[in-house]
Amino acid sequence: MKIGLIGNPNVGKSLIFSHLTGIGVEVSNYPGTTVDILSGVSCINRLPVEITDLPGIYSLDGESDEERLVRDLVTSRSFDVLVMVLDAAHLERNLYLFLQVLEHQVPMIAVLNMADEAEEQGISINTQAFSDICGVPVLLTAATIGKNLPEIIPLALEKAAIGHFQVSYDRHIEAAIRTLGRLSGADRISVLLALQGIGTDVLLLEGAATIAKEIEEEHQMPVSRILAGNRHHAATELSKQVITRAPVKESRGPDRWLLRPFPGVLIMAGVLISLLLCVFMVGSFFEELIVEGFDLFIIEPLKAAGFDPLVYELLFSFFIAIQAGLGIAFPFVFTFYLLMSVVEDTGYMSRIAFLADRIMHRFGLHGQAIIPMVLGLGCNVPAVMAIRQIGTKRERYIAAFLITMVPCSARTVIIAGIVAVFVGIYAALSIYLIIFVLILLTGIFLSRVTTGSQLGMVLEVPPLRIPSPGMVLTRAWIHIREFLVIAMPLLIVSSVILGLLGFYGILDVIELYTAPVMEGLLGLPTFASTSLLFGILRKEMAFETLVVLAGTANLTEVMTTLQLYIFALVSTLFVPCISTIAVLYREQGLKTAVLISIYTVLLGLVAGILINYVFRVM
Amino acid sequence: MSTVSSTINRFINNYLTRMDTAEREDTLLSLMRLFERTKESSCSSDLANQAGIPVQNMEQFLYLLIESGDVEKDENGRYFLTNKGLHAAKTVMRRHHVLETFLQEMLGMDHEKAHEQACTMEHHTSDDTINRLRQFLRKGRDCPGSCQVHHRHHTCTTLADCRQGEHVTITAIKGCGRALRLADLGLIPGQEVQVLERMADTMLIRVKDCDIAISPEIARTVLVGVDQ
């Protein structure tokens, strides 16, 4: 028995899902997409029921990855029963998707969630009337307080029905449905999809294309828009029949402050800065614990075990990679995403997108692109993956460049560990300033030279809500999973390779050849090139390697403050880490990945050389 | 010797007093606009200012226009359009209007660019083309507003022109880029919309009780009528 949860974004679908399935949730990427699908198993009357949480969508006719995926799953009858979750407080808009799902003639039930919110707004819904009109069972729930949730599965198993409500479309569309139905034997929904160019039946598509062209000429409007209009009107009619509204005083709550230029922008800056500070404080505390624990229980025994030097080098590189990965993954990245998930689940993220839209336009991007950029502060890997969500190829290209320059938590460790400690807090802040100015300039430059079209943002701003702890954890886990799956294996492989390079003395050769650049232009000691090389592995390792090679944790003994400053700046800008390059390659192609790597190397070197010369001369 | 110099003189005269269609029509338009503003005949220096060309050239143009019977000079040395000239100016104005509407409404160019383009195209487009374009535009939709040439008025009000707190009704949606996503969110002709906030040109609107953030370039594709 398979049940699919379908609905608009932000209707509490995921919360219902986690209530129904409990622990043991499986996250899977659908082949060919980066859309995450959650599925879990629940036992009812000793029968296993597989429940799948489909991504939130606004329409079944759209062209986005999510919409296409859900449509494919629904048309291929992948589920025995669909549970359509609707937001009772915004029922009219939700009915649009509901009417589309009804057309697919799959057994379903309607769950009107957020009943508590609707009640507060003076909205009461006649579920009996609703059920009578549509022909499917209707259940009123409130996921946040757990109301009626246990009844969902039994209702879906026993009472799910194929709805009988039909949207009456424009007469030309109805005529097309009859004609094409007669010609090819296709049902109503296949014809509707075919009229919009969706489907696999070549004959039907051909016929539909001819008719669609005529209809479009007649109406001066694409078929999809005619259908949307008809559905919305049907939804309005339907909602009028089932909703009664008691007059309540309208209030916009905190949005009155959050979405004004003043003080909204200040609040946004405050939220982001305190978020980063929090991540850094919590992160460095746990990082120390993990790294020390690792040293004590694995590295030390390894050193004492007395292996053959080559075996030792391999094992050492392997464990050091795991130590590094865990040391950065859980304390920094996981904390970051935990807090980020809170921000996402409250609905504040879309408010940030709104506030940032104007400034992002200067980079040839739009508000939605701020979301991956902010995610990039945690780790660039999931951030680059999140680029898929934004608009056109041009926008993705620009965003990829900018995101790889965003100082992730590993780079924050370098800046804090070297500059803040040995040079001073203002110097550390100045590095951030330099990076952000460079991001700005790069953005402005790219938006001038990159060809392609720009689409703006259309983003729903959901009501502010209190996030549920379970949901926050799941979301944070999904993000960290990407880091672990992609970054960790690469980290281990490249650590072993670098270990071997060191073992066979190749690193010394590299040091010899890069010495002119290091010493002459950047004014850094020669061993800095090795630590920069390790920095490609994982940014923070540039710092650790430097300490190892310098032979002392008190870096001021071997390097001047200027050298430390330049080292931090160069290694922060210099090439994204290997995992980011890999994910860039996967998401944006080889050319972009190479271009970005070269650009950042040059940027890092030029910035370092400039600073070196300016300060030497002064 | 004298034949050579007279040839040169003739050449210079011809060269200086030559006027192409664009210059002729722009001069007529300048006269008409200045007259509409001041309600009196205009002097050549004001006209030159209006058109943004040297007074000397303007006087030459006006001389030629008097010769062709489009302009007359009154006793104070000020210039005004004859009926023939006024008719010609209005024709150019109409061409500009149609072209600008087409560029803006159908091709989705922004107002400024459409205006600039229309300013150059208006002189070289045949009346037949203009009539056909007009037919095409009419068939497409009826635009409630009207564009006054060279004035900063949008042809139609778009969502981007709305003030905070304003209630409007969508009349049409231009282009096809993200139109479907807009339709899915309930932005369809006939739908009432409330503008909640404006952050620069980014709009936060309320449609069917849901709040939606929209970038300026998209807000400009949504034509609206103001609710009474």
Short mmCIF file of C-alpha atoms in Angstrom, two decimals, chain A residues 289-493:
data_model
loop_
_atom_site.label_atom_id
_atom_site.label_comp_id
_atom_site.label_asym_id
_atom_site.label_seq_id
_atom_site.Cartn_x
_atom_site.Cartn_y
_atom_site.Cartn_z
CA LEU A 289 36.28 18.16 21.59
CA ILE A 290 36.09 16.08 18.43
CA VAL A 291 39.62 16.80 17.24
CA GLU A 292 41.15 16.15 20.64
CA GLY A 293 39.14 12.98 21.11
CA PHE A 294 40.32 11.80 17.72
CA ASP A 295 43.93 12.62 18.52
CA LEU A 296 43.74 10.81 21.79
CA PHE A 297 41.97 7.65 20.68
CA ILE A 298 43.10 7.14 17.10
CA ILE A 299 46.04 9.27 16.01
CA GLU A 300 48.17 8.67 19.10
CA PRO A 301 47.67 4.87 19.15
CA LEU A 302 48.40 4.91 15.40
CA LYS A 303 51.69 6.70 15.95
CA ALA A 304 52.59 4.29 18.71
CA ALA A 305 51.66 1.15 16.74
CA GLY A 306 54.89 1.16 14.74
CA PHE A 307 53.62 0.39 11.25
CA ASP A 308 55.76 0.31 8.12
CA PRO A 309 56.30 4.01 7.11
CA LEU A 310 54.26 3.77 3.89
CA VAL A 311 51.34 2.00 5.58
CA TYR A 312 51.56 4.50 8.41
CA GLU A 313 51.46 7.43 5.96
CA LEU A 314 48.39 5.97 4.22
CA LEU A 315 46.54 5.25 7.44
CA PHE A 316 47.53 8.60 8.87
CA SER A 317 46.25 10.50 5.80
CA PHE A 318 43.05 8.48 5.89
CA PHE A 319 42.30 9.19 9.52
CA ILE A 320 43.37 12.80 9.33
CA ALA A 321 40.82 13.28 6.52
CA ILE A 322 38.08 11.72 8.61
CA GLN A 323 39.11 13.78 11.60
CA ALA A 324 39.07 16.92 9.51
CA GLY A 325 35.75 16.05 7.94
CA LEU A 326 34.03 15.31 11.21
CA GLY A 327 35.74 18.22 12.92
CA ILE A 328 34.24 20.65 10.47
CA ALA A 329 31.06 18.81 9.46
CA PHE A 330 29.31 18.42 12.73
CA PRO A 331 30.42 21.36 14.82
CA PHE A 332 30.24 24.07 12.15
CA VAL A 333 28.22 22.85 9.22
CA PHE A 334 25.61 20.99 11.22
CA THR A 335 25.16 23.82 13.72
CA PHE A 336 24.87 26.25 10.86
CA TYR A 337 22.21 24.22 9.12
CA LEU A 338 20.37 23.61 12.34
CA LEU A 339 20.01 27.34 12.85
CA MET A 340 19.40 27.88 9.15
CA SER A 341 16.56 25.34 9.23
CA VAL A 342 14.98 27.31 12.05
CA VAL A 343 15.20 30.42 9.87
CA GLU A 344 13.74 28.49 6.91
CA ASP A 345 10.94 26.88 8.88
CA THR A 346 9.77 30.12 10.45
CA GLY A 347 9.35 31.47 6.93
CA TYR A 348 11.93 34.22 7.48
CA MET A 349 14.04 33.03 4.55
CA SER A 350 11.55 34.25 1.96
CA ARG A 351 11.45 37.58 3.78
CA ILE A 352 15.22 37.81 3.39
CA ALA A 353 14.77 37.12 -0.32
CA PHE A 354 12.27 39.97 -0.56
CA LEU A 355 14.53 42.41 1.26
CA ALA A 356 17.59 41.42 -0.76
CA ASP A 357 15.91 41.49 -4.17
CA ARG A 358 16.98 45.03 -4.97
CA ILE A 359 20.64 44.60 -4.15
CA MET A 360 20.79 41.23 -5.91
CA HIS A 361 19.51 42.85 -9.08
CA ARG A 362 22.77 44.76 -9.27
CA PHE A 363 24.53 41.43 -9.70
CA GLY A 364 22.15 40.31 -12.40
CA LEU A 365 20.47 38.02 -9.89
CA HIS A 366 17.27 38.32 -7.90
CA GLY A 367 16.12 37.90 -4.34
CA GLN A 368 15.86 34.13 -4.38
CA ALA A 369 19.60 33.85 -5.08
CA ILE A 370 20.33 35.16 -1.59
CA ILE A 371 19.23 31.81 -0.16
CA PRO A 372 22.14 29.76 -1.61
CA MET A 373 24.51 32.63 -0.82
CA VAL A 374 23.50 32.54 2.83
CA LEU A 375 23.72 28.75 2.82
CA GLY A 376 27.24 29.19 1.43
CA LEU A 377 28.28 30.75 4.72
CA GLY A 378 27.93 27.27 6.19
CA CYS A 379 29.42 25.18 3.41
CA ASN A 380 29.69 25.91 -0.29
CA VAL A 381 28.77 22.36 -1.33
CA PRO A 382 25.05 22.40 -0.47
CA ALA A 383 24.94 26.05 -1.52
CA VAL A 384 26.11 25.23 -5.04
CA MET A 385 23.54 22.45 -5.15
CA ALA A 386 20.84 24.90 -4.14
CA ILE A 387 21.58 27.04 -7.21
CA ARG A 388 19.31 24.77 -9.21
CA GLN A 389 16.36 26.48 -7.65
CA ILE A 390 17.06 29.82 -9.25
CA GLY A 391 15.87 30.91 -12.65
CA THR A 392 17.94 30.97 -15.79
CA LYS A 393 21.31 29.64 -16.90
CA ARG A 394 22.82 33.11 -16.68
CA GLU A 395 21.64 33.54 -13.11
CA ARG A 396 22.98 30.13 -12.12
CA TYR A 397 26.33 30.96 -13.72
CA ILE A 398 26.72 34.22 -11.83
CA ALA A 399 25.49 32.67 -8.60
CA ALA A 400 28.01 29.81 -8.91
CA PHE A 401 30.86 32.32 -9.13
CA LEU A 402 29.70 34.38 -6.21
CA ILE A 403 28.86 31.46 -3.95
CA THR A 404 32.31 29.92 -4.26
CA MET A 405 33.70 33.21 -3.00
CA VAL A 406 31.41 33.34 0.04
CA PRO A 407 33.52 32.57 3.13
CA CYS A 408 32.24 29.21 4.36
CA SER A 409 32.68 28.06 7.94
CA ALA A 410 36.05 26.45 7.14
CA ARG A 411 37.36 29.74 5.80
CA THR A 412 35.96 31.45 8.86
CA VAL A 413 38.15 29.12 10.90
CA ILE A 414 41.24 30.33 9.03
CA ILE A 415 40.35 33.96 9.41
CA ALA A 416 39.52 33.56 13.07
CA GLY A 417 42.34 31.14 13.91
CA ILE A 418 45.12 33.08 12.22
CA VAL A 419 44.12 36.69 11.87
CA ALA A 420 41.79 37.28 14.80
CA VAL A 421 44.14 35.50 17.21
CA PHE A 422 47.55 36.72 16.05
CA VAL A 423 46.81 40.02 14.29
CA GLY A 424 43.65 41.40 15.80
CA ILE A 425 39.90 41.37 15.51
CA TYR A 426 39.71 44.41 13.24
CA ALA A 427 42.19 42.87 10.84
CA ALA A 428 39.96 39.78 10.72
CA LEU A 429 36.94 41.92 9.97
CA SER A 430 38.88 43.72 7.26
CA ILE A 431 39.43 40.39 5.49
CA TYR A 432 35.68 39.84 5.46
CA LEU A 433 35.30 43.33 4.11
CA ILE A 434 37.82 42.67 1.32
CA ILE A 435 36.05 39.43 0.41
CA PHE A 436 32.62 41.03 0.31
CA VAL A 437 33.89 43.94 -1.78
CA LEU A 438 35.44 41.43 -4.19
CA ILE A 439 32.16 39.49 -4.34
CA LEU A 440 30.34 42.74 -5.07
CA LEU A 441 32.77 43.74 -7.82
CA THR A 442 32.74 40.25 -9.33
CA GLY A 443 28.95 40.29 -9.31
CA ILE A 444 28.71 43.68 -10.96
CA PHE A 445 31.33 42.69 -13.52
CA LEU A 446 29.67 39.35 -14.32
CA SER A 447 26.23 40.87 -14.65
CA ARG A 448 27.68 43.18 -17.32
CA VAL A 449 29.49 40.53 -19.36
CA THR A 450 27.31 37.46 -18.98
CA THR A 451 24.86 36.95 -21.78
CA GLY A 452 21.46 35.39 -21.39
CA SER A 453 18.12 36.40 -20.03
CA GLN A 454 17.11 37.32 -16.56
CA LEU A 455 13.89 36.23 -14.98
CA GLY A 456 12.69 37.90 -11.87
CA MET A 457 11.53 36.40 -8.63
CA VAL A 458 8.03 35.20 -7.89
CA LEU A 459 8.13 33.90 -4.36
CA GLU A 460 5.41 33.16 -1.87
CA VAL A 461 6.00 34.70 1.54
CA PRO A 462 4.29 32.31 3.95
CA PRO A 463 2.95 33.45 7.32
CA LEU A 464 5.49 33.40 10.15
CA ARG A 465 5.27 30.15 12.07
CA ILE A 466 6.96 28.52 15.01
CA PRO A 467 9.17 25.72 13.69
CA SER A 468 8.86 22.19 15.04
CA PRO A 469 12.07 20.64 16.41
CA GLY A 470 11.65 17.40 14.45
CA MET A 471 11.31 19.21 11.17
CA VAL A 472 14.34 21.37 11.88
CA LEU A 473 16.45 18.29 12.56
CA THR A 474 15.29 16.54 9.40
CA ARG A 475 16.03 19.57 7.28
CA ALA A 476 19.47 20.06 8.82
CA TRP A 477 20.16 16.39 8.23
CA ILE A 478 19.26 16.67 4.55
CA HIS A 479 21.77 19.48 4.14
CA ILE A 480 24.57 17.80 6.07
CA ARG A 481 23.95 14.57 4.18
CA GLU A 482 24.95 16.33 0.98
CA PHE A 483 28.16 17.43 2.65
CA LEU A 484 28.95 13.95 3.95
CA VAL A 485 28.11 12.11 0.75
CA ILE A 486 29.97 14.41 -1.61
CA ALA A 487 32.71 16.01 0.42
CA MET A 488 33.86 13.17 2.66
CA PRO A 489 34.95 10.59 0.04
CA LEU A 490 36.82 13.28 -1.88
CA LEU A 491 38.45 14.47 1.28
CA ILE A 492 39.73 10.99 2.06
CA VAL A 493 41.01 10.29 -1.45
#
